[in-house]
Short mmCIF file of C-alpha atoms in Angstrom, two decimals:
data_model
loop_
_atom_site.label_atom_id
_atom_site.label_comp_id
_atom_site.label_asym_id
_atom_site.label_seq_id
_atom_site.Cartn_x
_atom_site.Cartn_y
_atom_site.Cartn_z
CA MET Q 41 76.57 45.08 107.03
CA ALA Q 42 79.78 43.59 105.69
CA GLU Q 43 83.03 44.19 107.56
CA LEU Q 44 84.54 47.63 106.94
CA GLU Q 45 88.20 48.08 106.08
CA SER Q 46 90.24 51.22 106.67
CA VAL Q 47 92.49 52.56 103.91
CA ILE Q 48 95.23 55.06 104.78
CA GLY Q 49 97.64 57.16 102.75
CA LEU Q 50 100.30 59.52 104.06
CA GLU Q 51 101.89 62.73 102.79
CA ILE Q 52 105.11 63.30 104.70
CA HIS Q 53 106.94 66.64 104.62
CA ALA Q 54 110.60 66.58 105.68
CA GLU Q 55 112.77 69.69 105.95
CA LEU Q 56 116.19 69.12 104.40
CA ASN Q 57 119.27 70.12 106.38
CA THR Q 58 121.14 71.94 103.60
CA ASN Q 59 123.32 74.86 104.70
CA THR Q 60 121.26 77.37 102.73
CA LYS Q 61 117.65 77.63 101.59
CA ILE Q 62 116.27 76.16 98.39
CA PHE Q 63 116.22 79.29 96.17
CA CYS Q 64 118.55 81.77 97.88
CA GLY Q 65 121.70 82.03 99.99
CA CYS Q 66 119.99 82.63 103.34
CA ARG Q 67 121.10 80.34 106.15
CA ASN Q 68 118.89 77.30 106.74
CA SER Q 69 118.79 76.83 110.51
CA PHE Q 70 116.25 76.67 113.32
CA GLY Q 71 115.88 78.94 116.32
CA ALA Q 72 117.20 82.28 115.06
CA ALA Q 73 115.48 85.56 115.98
CA PRO Q 74 112.27 86.09 113.95
CA ASN Q 75 112.81 87.52 110.45
CA SER Q 76 116.61 87.49 110.84
CA GLN Q 77 117.30 84.90 108.12
CA ILE Q 78 115.48 86.42 105.16
CA CYS Q 79 116.30 88.24 101.93
CA PRO Q 80 114.32 89.75 99.03
CA VAL Q 81 114.08 86.30 97.35
CA CYS Q 82 112.51 84.40 100.24
CA MET Q 83 110.39 87.45 101.09
CA GLY Q 84 109.00 87.35 97.55
CA LEU Q 85 109.80 90.96 96.70
CA PRO Q 86 109.18 92.09 93.10
CA GLY Q 87 112.08 91.74 90.68
CA THR Q 88 113.82 88.89 92.49
CA LEU Q 89 114.78 85.61 90.81
CA PRO Q 90 115.11 82.18 92.48
CA ARG Q 91 118.14 79.95 91.93
CA LEU Q 92 117.77 76.24 92.70
CA ASN Q 93 120.09 74.75 95.35
CA SER Q 94 121.59 71.62 93.69
CA LYS Q 95 122.11 69.94 97.07
CA VAL Q 96 118.31 69.82 97.47
CA CYS Q 97 118.08 67.76 94.27
CA ASP Q 98 120.83 65.41 95.49
CA PHE Q 99 119.02 64.85 98.79
CA ALA Q 100 115.71 64.18 97.03
CA VAL Q 101 117.32 61.67 94.66
CA LYS Q 102 118.95 59.88 97.62
CA MET Q 103 115.56 59.50 99.28
CA GLY Q 104 114.12 58.32 95.99
CA LEU Q 105 116.84 55.66 95.70
CA ALA Q 106 116.20 54.60 99.30
CA LEU Q 107 112.50 54.12 98.50
CA ASN Q 108 113.15 52.30 95.22
CA CYS Q 109 111.64 55.15 93.20
CA GLU Q 110 111.92 55.85 89.51
CA ILE Q 111 114.24 58.86 89.20
CA ASN Q 112 113.01 61.36 86.61
CA LYS Q 113 116.14 62.58 84.88
CA VAL Q 114 114.24 65.65 83.71
CA SER Q 115 111.65 67.25 85.99
CA ARG Q 116 110.35 70.79 86.41
CA MET Q 117 109.34 73.30 89.06
CA ASP Q 118 105.78 74.66 89.19
CA ARG Q 119 103.95 77.51 90.88
CA LYS Q 120 101.25 76.49 93.33
CA ASN Q 121 99.05 79.53 93.85
CA TYR Q 122 97.25 80.22 97.09
CA PHE Q 123 96.80 83.20 99.38
CA TYR Q 124 97.85 82.98 103.00
CA PRO Q 125 99.63 85.48 105.29
CA ASP Q 126 102.73 83.31 105.77
CA LEU Q 127 103.33 83.06 101.99
CA PRO Q 128 104.33 86.60 101.00
CA LYS Q 129 104.55 86.10 97.25
CA ALA Q 130 101.12 84.33 97.21
CA TYR Q 131 102.49 81.21 95.52
CA GLN Q 132 104.73 78.32 96.49
CA ILE Q 133 107.38 76.91 94.17
CA SER Q 134 106.75 73.16 94.12
CA GLN Q 135 106.43 70.30 91.61
CA SER Q 136 103.18 69.11 90.07
CA ASP Q 137 103.04 66.88 86.97
CA ILE Q 138 106.69 65.87 86.75
CA PRO Q 139 108.24 65.33 90.22
CA ILE Q 140 111.89 64.49 90.73
CA CYS Q 141 111.01 60.94 91.91
CA GLY Q 142 108.17 58.75 90.65
CA LYS Q 143 106.75 55.38 91.73
CA GLY Q 144 108.56 53.41 94.43
CA LYS Q 145 108.03 51.15 97.44
CA LEU Q 146 109.24 50.49 100.97
CA ASP Q 147 109.36 47.13 102.78
CA ILE Q 148 108.55 47.34 106.49
CA LEU Q 149 108.28 44.75 109.25
CA VAL Q 150 104.82 44.38 110.82
CA ASN Q 151 104.30 41.56 113.35
CA ASP Q 152 107.51 39.89 112.10
CA LYS Q 153 106.21 39.87 108.51
CA VAL Q 154 107.34 42.03 105.60
CA ARG Q 155 104.73 44.49 104.29
CA THR Q 156 105.31 46.49 101.11
CA ILE Q 157 103.96 50.05 101.03
CA GLY Q 158 103.84 51.75 97.63
CA ILE Q 159 105.27 55.24 97.08
CA THR Q 160 103.41 57.48 94.63
CA ARG Q 161 106.03 60.22 94.31
CA ILE Q 162 108.62 62.40 96.01
CA HIS Q 163 108.83 66.06 95.05
CA ILE Q 164 110.80 69.09 96.21
CA GLU Q 165 109.32 72.42 97.27
CA GLU Q 166 109.86 75.43 99.49
CA ASP Q 167 108.37 75.81 102.95
CA ALA Q 168 106.14 78.73 103.94
CA GLY Q 169 106.63 81.09 106.89
CA LYS Q 170 105.12 80.71 110.33
CA LEU Q 171 102.22 82.57 111.92
CA ILE Q 172 102.52 83.28 115.64
CA HIS Q 173 99.44 83.69 117.79
CA ASP Q 174 100.17 85.12 121.24
CA ASP Q 175 97.85 86.42 123.94
CA GLU Q 176 100.23 89.36 124.48
CA TYR Q 177 99.35 90.73 121.04
CA SER Q 178 95.96 91.68 119.65
CA GLY Q 179 96.83 90.42 116.17
CA THR Q 180 98.95 87.72 114.54
CA LEU Q 181 102.71 87.91 114.01
CA CYS Q 182 104.52 86.48 111.01
CA ASP Q 183 108.04 85.00 111.08
CA LEU Q 184 109.40 84.50 107.54
CA ASN Q 185 112.61 82.67 108.56
CA ARG Q 186 111.06 79.39 107.41
CA CYS Q 187 110.17 80.77 103.95
CA GLY Q 188 112.33 78.99 101.40
CA VAL Q 189 113.46 76.19 103.70
CA PRO Q 190 113.78 73.15 101.39
CA LEU Q 191 111.26 70.32 101.73
CA ILE Q 192 110.68 66.94 100.20
CA GLU Q 193 107.14 65.60 100.20
CA ILE Q 194 106.78 61.80 100.22
CA VAL Q 195 103.34 60.61 99.07
CA THR Q 196 102.31 56.99 99.64
CA GLU Q 197 99.85 54.79 97.82
CA PRO Q 198 96.69 53.92 99.83
CA ASP Q 199 98.35 50.70 101.03
CA ILE Q 200 98.29 51.21 104.80
CA ARG Q 201 95.48 49.45 106.63
CA ASN Q 202 95.66 50.56 110.27
CA SER Q 203 97.31 53.00 112.66
CA GLU Q 204 100.02 50.52 113.69
CA GLU Q 205 101.21 50.11 110.10
CA ALA Q 206 101.17 53.90 109.71
CA ARG Q 207 103.30 54.32 112.84
CA ILE Q 208 105.84 51.73 111.70
CA PHE Q 209 106.00 53.26 108.21
CA LEU Q 210 106.56 56.76 109.63
CA GLU Q 211 109.28 55.48 111.96
CA ASN Q 212 111.01 53.77 109.03
CA ILE Q 213 110.89 56.97 106.96
CA ARG Q 214 112.38 58.94 109.85
CA SER Q 215 115.15 56.35 110.27
CA ILE Q 216 116.00 56.46 106.56
CA LEU Q 217 116.15 60.26 106.55
CA ARG Q 218 118.58 60.11 109.48
CA TYR Q 219 120.74 57.41 107.89
CA LEU Q 220 121.00 59.44 104.70
CA GLY Q 221 121.87 62.54 106.75
CA ILE Q 222 119.42 64.69 104.81
CA SER Q 223 117.08 65.75 107.66
CA ASP Q 224 117.44 66.01 111.43
CA CYS Q 225 113.80 64.85 111.80
CA LYS Q 226 113.21 66.94 114.94
CA MET Q 227 109.43 66.91 115.19
CA GLN Q 228 109.48 69.49 117.98
CA GLU Q 229 111.05 71.91 115.47
CA GLY Q 230 108.67 70.97 112.66
CA SER Q 231 111.40 69.23 110.66
CA ILE Q 232 109.06 66.36 109.82
CA ARG Q 233 105.28 66.43 109.73
CA CYS Q 234 102.54 64.69 107.82
CA ASP Q 235 99.04 64.84 106.40
CA VAL Q 236 96.91 61.72 106.81
CA ASN Q 237 94.20 60.49 104.41
CA VAL Q 238 91.67 57.99 105.81
CA SER Q 239 88.74 56.26 104.11
CA MET Q 240 86.49 53.28 104.91
CA HIS Q 241 84.97 50.72 102.58
CA GLU Q 242 83.58 47.20 102.57
CA LYS Q 243 86.19 44.63 101.57
CA GLU Q 244 86.23 43.68 97.88
CA THR Q 245 84.46 46.94 96.96
CA PRO Q 246 85.85 50.22 95.51
CA LEU Q 247 87.66 52.54 97.91
CA GLY Q 248 85.54 54.94 99.94
CA VAL Q 249 85.59 58.73 100.12
CA ARG Q 250 88.68 59.94 101.96
CA CYS Q 251 89.09 62.66 104.53
CA GLU Q 252 92.40 64.42 105.10
CA LEU Q 253 93.94 65.41 108.44
CA LYS Q 254 96.32 68.35 107.94
CA ASN Q 255 99.72 69.03 109.53
CA VAL Q 256 99.83 66.28 112.13
CA ASN Q 257 103.00 67.11 114.06
CA SER Q 258 103.90 63.84 115.83
CA PHE Q 259 103.73 60.14 115.08
CA SER Q 260 101.65 59.48 118.19
CA ALA Q 261 99.22 62.18 117.05
CA ALA Q 262 99.03 60.49 113.63
CA VAL Q 263 98.11 57.21 115.34
CA ARG Q 264 95.42 58.88 117.45
CA GLY Q 265 94.09 60.84 114.48
CA ILE Q 266 93.78 57.72 112.32
CA GLU Q 267 92.01 55.79 115.07
CA TYR Q 268 89.60 58.69 115.66
CA GLU Q 269 88.81 59.02 111.93
CA ILE Q 270 88.20 55.27 111.60
CA LYS Q 271 85.68 55.41 114.48
CA ARG Q 272 84.07 58.63 113.21
CA GLN Q 273 83.63 57.41 109.65
CA THR Q 274 82.50 53.93 110.75
CA ALA Q 275 79.77 55.47 112.93
CA ILE Q 276 78.52 57.61 110.01
CA ILE Q 277 78.39 54.61 107.64
CA GLU Q 278 76.67 52.38 110.20
CA ASN Q 279 74.02 55.08 110.66
CA ASN Q 280 73.42 55.17 106.87
CA GLY Q 281 75.16 58.53 106.57
CA LYS Q 282 77.38 59.73 103.75
CA ILE Q 283 81.09 60.48 104.11
CA GLU Q 284 81.92 63.90 102.64
CA ARG Q 285 85.34 64.55 101.14
CA GLU Q 286 86.79 66.98 103.67
CA THR Q 287 89.99 68.54 104.92
CA ARG Q 288 90.04 68.37 108.72
CA ARG Q 289 92.38 69.71 111.40
CA TRP Q 290 93.53 67.33 114.13
CA ASN Q 291 93.21 68.75 117.66
CA ASP Q 292 95.50 66.52 119.68
CA LYS Q 293 94.63 68.07 123.05
CA LYS Q 294 90.93 67.32 122.61
CA GLY Q 295 91.51 64.12 120.64
CA ILE Q 296 89.14 65.11 117.82
CA SER Q 297 89.29 66.22 114.20
CA ILE Q 298 87.62 69.49 113.20
CA LEU Q 299 86.27 70.43 109.78
CA MET Q 300 88.46 72.98 107.97
CA ARG Q 301 86.87 72.96 104.54
CA ASN Q 302 84.89 70.82 102.14
CA LYS Q 303 87.14 69.53 99.34
CA GLU Q 304 84.61 70.31 96.62
CA ASN Q 305 84.79 73.97 97.61
CA ALA Q 306 88.55 74.05 98.11
CA GLN Q 307 90.55 76.61 96.21
CA ASP Q 308 92.11 75.69 92.88
CA TYR Q 309 95.88 75.91 93.18
CA ARG Q 310 96.17 76.80 89.46
CA PHE Q 311 99.51 75.07 88.95
CA PHE Q 312 101.60 76.28 86.04
CA PRO Q 313 105.31 75.91 85.17
CA GLU Q 314 107.63 78.19 87.14
CA PRO Q 315 108.83 80.68 84.47
CA ASP Q 316 111.94 81.76 86.41
CA LEU Q 317 113.49 78.29 86.69
CA GLY Q 318 114.61 75.90 83.99
CA ALA Q 319 114.22 72.13 83.87
CA VAL Q 320 115.78 70.07 86.69
CA VAL Q 321 118.20 67.68 84.94
CA ILE Q 322 119.79 64.75 86.80
CA SER Q 323 122.45 62.89 84.81
CA ASP Q 324 123.11 59.13 84.96
CA GLU Q 325 126.58 59.93 86.24
CA ARG Q 326 125.18 61.96 89.13
CA ILE Q 327 122.66 59.24 90.02
CA ASN Q 328 125.44 56.62 90.10
CA ILE Q 329 127.58 58.82 92.37
CA LEU Q 330 124.65 59.23 94.78
CA LYS Q 331 123.99 55.46 94.68
CA ASP Q 332 127.58 54.79 95.71
CA GLU Q 333 127.14 57.08 98.74
CA MET Q 334 124.12 55.14 100.02
CA PRO Q 335 124.58 53.22 103.31
CA GLU Q 336 122.71 50.02 104.21
CA LEU Q 337 119.32 51.40 105.17
CA PRO Q 338 117.58 50.79 108.51
CA ASN Q 339 114.56 48.91 107.14
CA ARG Q 340 116.92 46.44 105.47
CA LYS Q 341 119.00 46.19 108.65
CA MET Q 342 115.84 45.41 110.65
CA ILE Q 343 114.84 42.61 108.30
CA ARG Q 344 118.41 41.24 108.41
CA TYR Q 345 118.61 41.42 112.21
CA VAL Q 346 115.39 39.39 112.47
CA SER Q 347 116.41 36.76 109.88
CA GLU Q 348 120.13 36.45 110.76
CA TYR Q 349 120.21 37.07 114.51
CA GLY Q 350 116.73 36.04 115.62
CA LEU Q 351 115.86 39.41 117.13
CA ASN Q 352 112.19 40.35 117.34
CA CYS Q 353 110.79 43.36 115.47
CA SER Q 354 110.95 45.65 118.50
CA GLU Q 355 114.60 44.81 119.27
CA ALA Q 356 115.60 45.11 115.60
CA PHE Q 357 113.92 48.51 115.35
CA MET Q 358 115.47 49.88 118.56
CA ILE Q 359 118.96 48.99 117.33
CA ALA Q 360 118.63 49.82 113.61
CA ASP Q 361 116.60 53.02 114.12
CA VAL Q 362 119.66 55.08 115.09
CA PRO Q 363 122.85 54.75 112.98
CA ASP Q 364 125.35 54.81 115.84
CA LYS Q 365 123.42 52.13 117.77
CA ALA Q 366 123.49 49.87 114.71
CA GLU Q 367 127.19 50.58 114.22
CA LEU Q 368 127.93 49.71 117.86
CA PHE Q 369 125.95 46.45 117.56
CA GLU Q 370 127.63 45.33 114.34
CA GLN Q 371 131.17 46.28 115.43
CA CYS Q 372 130.63 44.44 118.71
CA ILE Q 373 129.58 41.25 116.89
CA GLU Q 374 132.49 41.57 114.45
CA THR Q 375 134.96 41.18 117.34
CA GLY Q 376 133.81 37.58 117.71
CA LYS Q 377 134.13 37.84 121.50
CA CYS Q 378 130.45 37.65 122.44
CA SER Q 379 127.06 36.51 121.24
CA HIS Q 380 124.76 38.82 119.28
CA ARG Q 381 122.05 38.17 121.91
CA SER Q 382 124.23 39.51 124.73
CA ALA Q 383 125.14 42.63 122.72
CA ALA Q 384 121.54 43.22 121.64
CA ASN Q 385 120.20 42.90 125.20
CA ARG Q 386 122.60 45.55 126.51
CA ILE Q 387 121.99 47.98 123.64
CA VAL Q 388 118.20 47.63 123.90
CA GLY Q 389 118.33 47.77 127.70
CA GLU Q 390 120.92 49.73 129.69
CA ILE Q 391 122.50 51.61 126.78
CA THR Q 392 119.17 52.87 125.40
CA LYS Q 393 118.11 53.89 128.91
CA TYR Q 394 121.38 55.78 129.41
CA VAL Q 395 121.11 57.77 126.17
CA ASN Q 396 117.44 58.53 126.85
CA ASP Q 397 118.20 59.73 130.39
CA THR Q 398 121.22 61.84 129.43
CA GLY Q 399 120.06 63.09 126.03
CA LYS Q 400 123.37 61.94 124.53
CA SER Q 401 123.77 59.83 121.42
CA VAL Q 402 125.73 56.57 121.63
CA SER Q 403 128.61 58.18 119.75
CA GLU Q 404 128.76 60.92 122.40
CA THR Q 405 129.34 58.40 125.21
CA LYS Q 406 132.75 56.97 126.16
CA LEU Q 407 131.72 53.40 125.28
CA THR Q 408 133.55 51.57 122.47
CA ALA Q 409 132.45 48.43 120.65
CA SER Q 410 135.56 46.51 121.74
CA GLU Q 411 134.92 47.20 125.44
CA LEU Q 412 131.21 46.35 125.10
CA ALA Q 413 132.29 43.02 123.58
CA GLU Q 414 134.72 42.44 126.48
CA LEU Q 415 131.96 43.19 128.98
CA CYS Q 416 129.48 40.84 127.28
CA CYS Q 417 132.16 38.14 127.16
CA ALA Q 418 132.91 38.53 130.88
CA ALA Q 419 129.21 38.24 131.72
CA GLU Q 420 128.71 35.23 129.46
CA LYS Q 421 131.67 33.39 131.03
CA GLY Q 422 130.43 34.12 134.54
CA VAL Q 423 133.40 36.33 135.40
CA ILE Q 424 130.92 38.93 136.67
CA SER Q 425 127.26 38.77 137.64
CA SER Q 426 124.47 40.50 135.71
CA SER Q 427 124.21 43.19 138.38
CA SER Q 428 127.98 43.77 138.30
CA ALA Q 429 127.86 43.96 134.49
CA LYS Q 430 125.45 46.90 134.81
CA ILE Q 431 127.91 48.68 137.12
CA VAL Q 432 130.78 48.17 134.66
CA LEU Q 433 128.67 49.27 131.68
CA SER Q 434 127.60 52.43 133.50
CA GLU Q 435 131.26 53.38 134.02
CA LEU Q 436 132.18 52.53 130.43
CA LEU Q 437 129.37 54.78 129.18
CA SER Q 438 130.17 57.75 131.42
CA SER Q 439 133.95 57.55 131.84
CA GLY Q 440 135.26 54.95 129.41
CA GLY Q 441 138.22 52.79 130.36
CA ASN Q 442 139.10 49.11 130.26
CA THR Q 443 136.56 46.43 131.23
CA GLU Q 444 139.10 44.15 132.92
CA GLU Q 445 140.62 47.03 134.90
CA ILE Q 446 137.20 48.25 136.10
CA ILE Q 447 136.21 44.74 137.24
CA SER Q 448 139.49 44.41 139.13
CA ARG Q 449 139.43 47.92 140.64
CA LEU Q 450 135.84 47.59 141.88
CA GLY Q 451 136.32 44.01 143.03
CA LEU Q 452 133.42 42.74 140.96
CA ALA Q 453 134.85 39.42 139.76
CA GLN Q 454 132.83 36.37 140.76
CA ASN Q 455 134.49 33.51 142.61
CA SER Q 456 134.21 30.31 140.55
CA ASP Q 457 136.70 28.23 142.52
CA ASP Q 458 135.14 24.78 143.06
CA GLU Q 459 136.78 24.18 146.44
CA TYR Q 460 135.67 27.56 147.80
CA LEU Q 461 132.11 27.11 146.52
CA SER Q 462 131.90 23.57 147.92
CA LYS Q 463 132.82 24.80 151.39
CA LEU Q 464 130.36 27.69 150.99
CA ALA Q 465 127.58 25.24 150.08
CA ASP Q 466 128.35 23.03 153.10
CA GLU Q 467 128.16 26.04 155.40
CA VAL Q 468 124.88 27.27 153.96
CA ILE Q 469 123.21 23.83 154.13
CA ALA Q 470 124.38 23.35 157.73
CA ASP Q 471 123.08 26.80 158.78
CA ASN Q 472 119.76 26.36 156.94
CA GLN Q 473 118.87 22.73 157.61
CA ARG Q 474 115.14 23.43 157.57
CA SER Q 475 115.31 24.77 154.00
CA ALA Q 476 117.44 21.79 153.00
CA ASP Q 477 114.83 19.41 154.46
CA ASP Q 478 112.00 21.34 152.75
CA PHE Q 479 113.73 20.89 149.38
CA LYS Q 480 114.15 17.16 149.98
CA ASN Q 481 110.43 17.00 150.77
CA GLY Q 482 109.50 18.50 147.41
CA LYS Q 483 109.41 22.22 148.20
CA THR Q 484 111.55 23.29 145.25
CA ASN Q 485 111.39 27.01 146.11
CA ALA Q 486 113.57 26.27 149.14
CA LEU Q 487 116.51 25.97 146.75
CA GLY Q 488 116.23 29.66 145.94
CA HIS Q 489 116.56 30.53 149.61
CA LEU Q 490 119.72 28.45 149.94
CA ILE Q 491 121.30 30.05 146.86
CA GLY Q 492 120.35 33.49 148.18
CA GLN Q 493 122.05 32.74 151.50
CA ALA Q 494 125.18 31.60 149.68
CA MET Q 495 125.29 34.80 147.65
CA LYS Q 496 124.80 36.84 150.83
CA LEU Q 497 127.56 34.98 152.65
CA SER Q 498 129.95 35.50 149.71
CA LYS Q 499 128.96 39.18 149.49
CA GLY Q 500 127.74 38.61 145.96
CA LYS Q 501 131.09 37.25 144.76
CA ALA Q 502 130.08 33.61 144.26
CA ASP Q 503 129.15 32.39 140.76
CA PRO Q 504 125.38 31.85 141.22
CA GLN Q 505 125.10 29.18 138.52
CA LYS Q 506 127.93 27.12 140.02
CA VAL Q 507 126.54 27.62 143.53
CA LYS Q 508 123.19 26.26 142.35
CA GLU Q 509 124.78 23.17 140.78
CA ILE Q 510 126.91 22.41 143.83
CA ILE Q 511 124.07 22.85 146.35
CA LEU Q 512 121.78 20.66 144.20
CA ASN Q 513 124.37 17.89 143.99
CA LYS Q 514 124.99 17.98 147.73
CA LEU Q 515 121.25 17.85 148.56
CA LYS Q 516 120.67 14.95 146.16
CA THR Q 517 123.66 13.07 147.63
CA GLU Q 518 122.20 13.42 151.13
CA GLU Q 519 118.85 11.89 150.10
#
């Protein structure tokens, strides 16, 4: 059998962080008491009329511009009919034939190479409510607070080839949503979720039959679901079986997908134009205003960080993924006081660890770009050791202050005086003659012991690089 290739497409749903819902004035926020943020419109009561929130359209157009989409200046809303307990009016207002954003693409970095993933469409729609299953109750409870929360759905072309590409694409989408400020992307609150389509086929042959995994609620679950489906479908094909077009539910605890329904028997949504809403019209003037509000996007920053600064993909992602990290990095470099490598290492290392441990964002710490640059400069010039730099950075993050003052107050400055270090080297060699002789006899690791003794004798204040040079010179002179 010829080699099989996996083909993956994603449908990503992102809740928009507008102040109010998409078709009414109810507050759009998470965590309120059940059924406390509802009105006759989002409850679907007879006689009510929806009114489109214009901010939802602005947010959708911004995402379309970010993904290089064609912006449809005239689109329409449609009714998607289906019956489910969390959808009280028995239809969802969505977009079918004419979405607000058409074809587009997104460039992502995979293994230091640029991959282009096609975008089929972006459309706007309302979210449904939430069913609550609890052992304390014999039935099922329904919270309608989420009814009418605005969503965009981003649909990709079948251009993704493996779970790693899917993960990177999802992370890029999340970063862009954050940069644009249109979604908080809190997966634990359901702000972003996706459906995954997976099919297998032999290379150079038509695409295979796809199966869909519904409502995958984390990126790691998407990765596991894709890998499971690839193995499941491959095993069926290798055993001369036939892949059925199915909708499956991903059970992340068990690590398996479970059949929900066969696509051929799935209900017909019976789309038709929403009679209570007019056309959605986006003017050229409005599109240009939204274009002018667009920041440099994270995927472009990542590519630039790799090409301009020599960072690897992982480093570029960790910095560009969060806007205030990228801002700190770029402002630090703009000072001209330190190298981009020194700044990148501290942001990827200690600073990322600090924000992860504390739950704070970089902007919520006391650290400023100018003081980070001063710290990096002091470390690069050998004013302080790498271990002392961590101490200073920890104080700058938690309490702020001045780098030079902290170094002085804590007595962290290294001693680089040549006369002092020469005497220190003489003392160490005299007290450790055996190690000195071992080095002369070719045991190069003995040098490390001598440097360590010098650092111990100086209580960590000696410049280790200078100590190494001086001890080496003295040992070579004695030979």
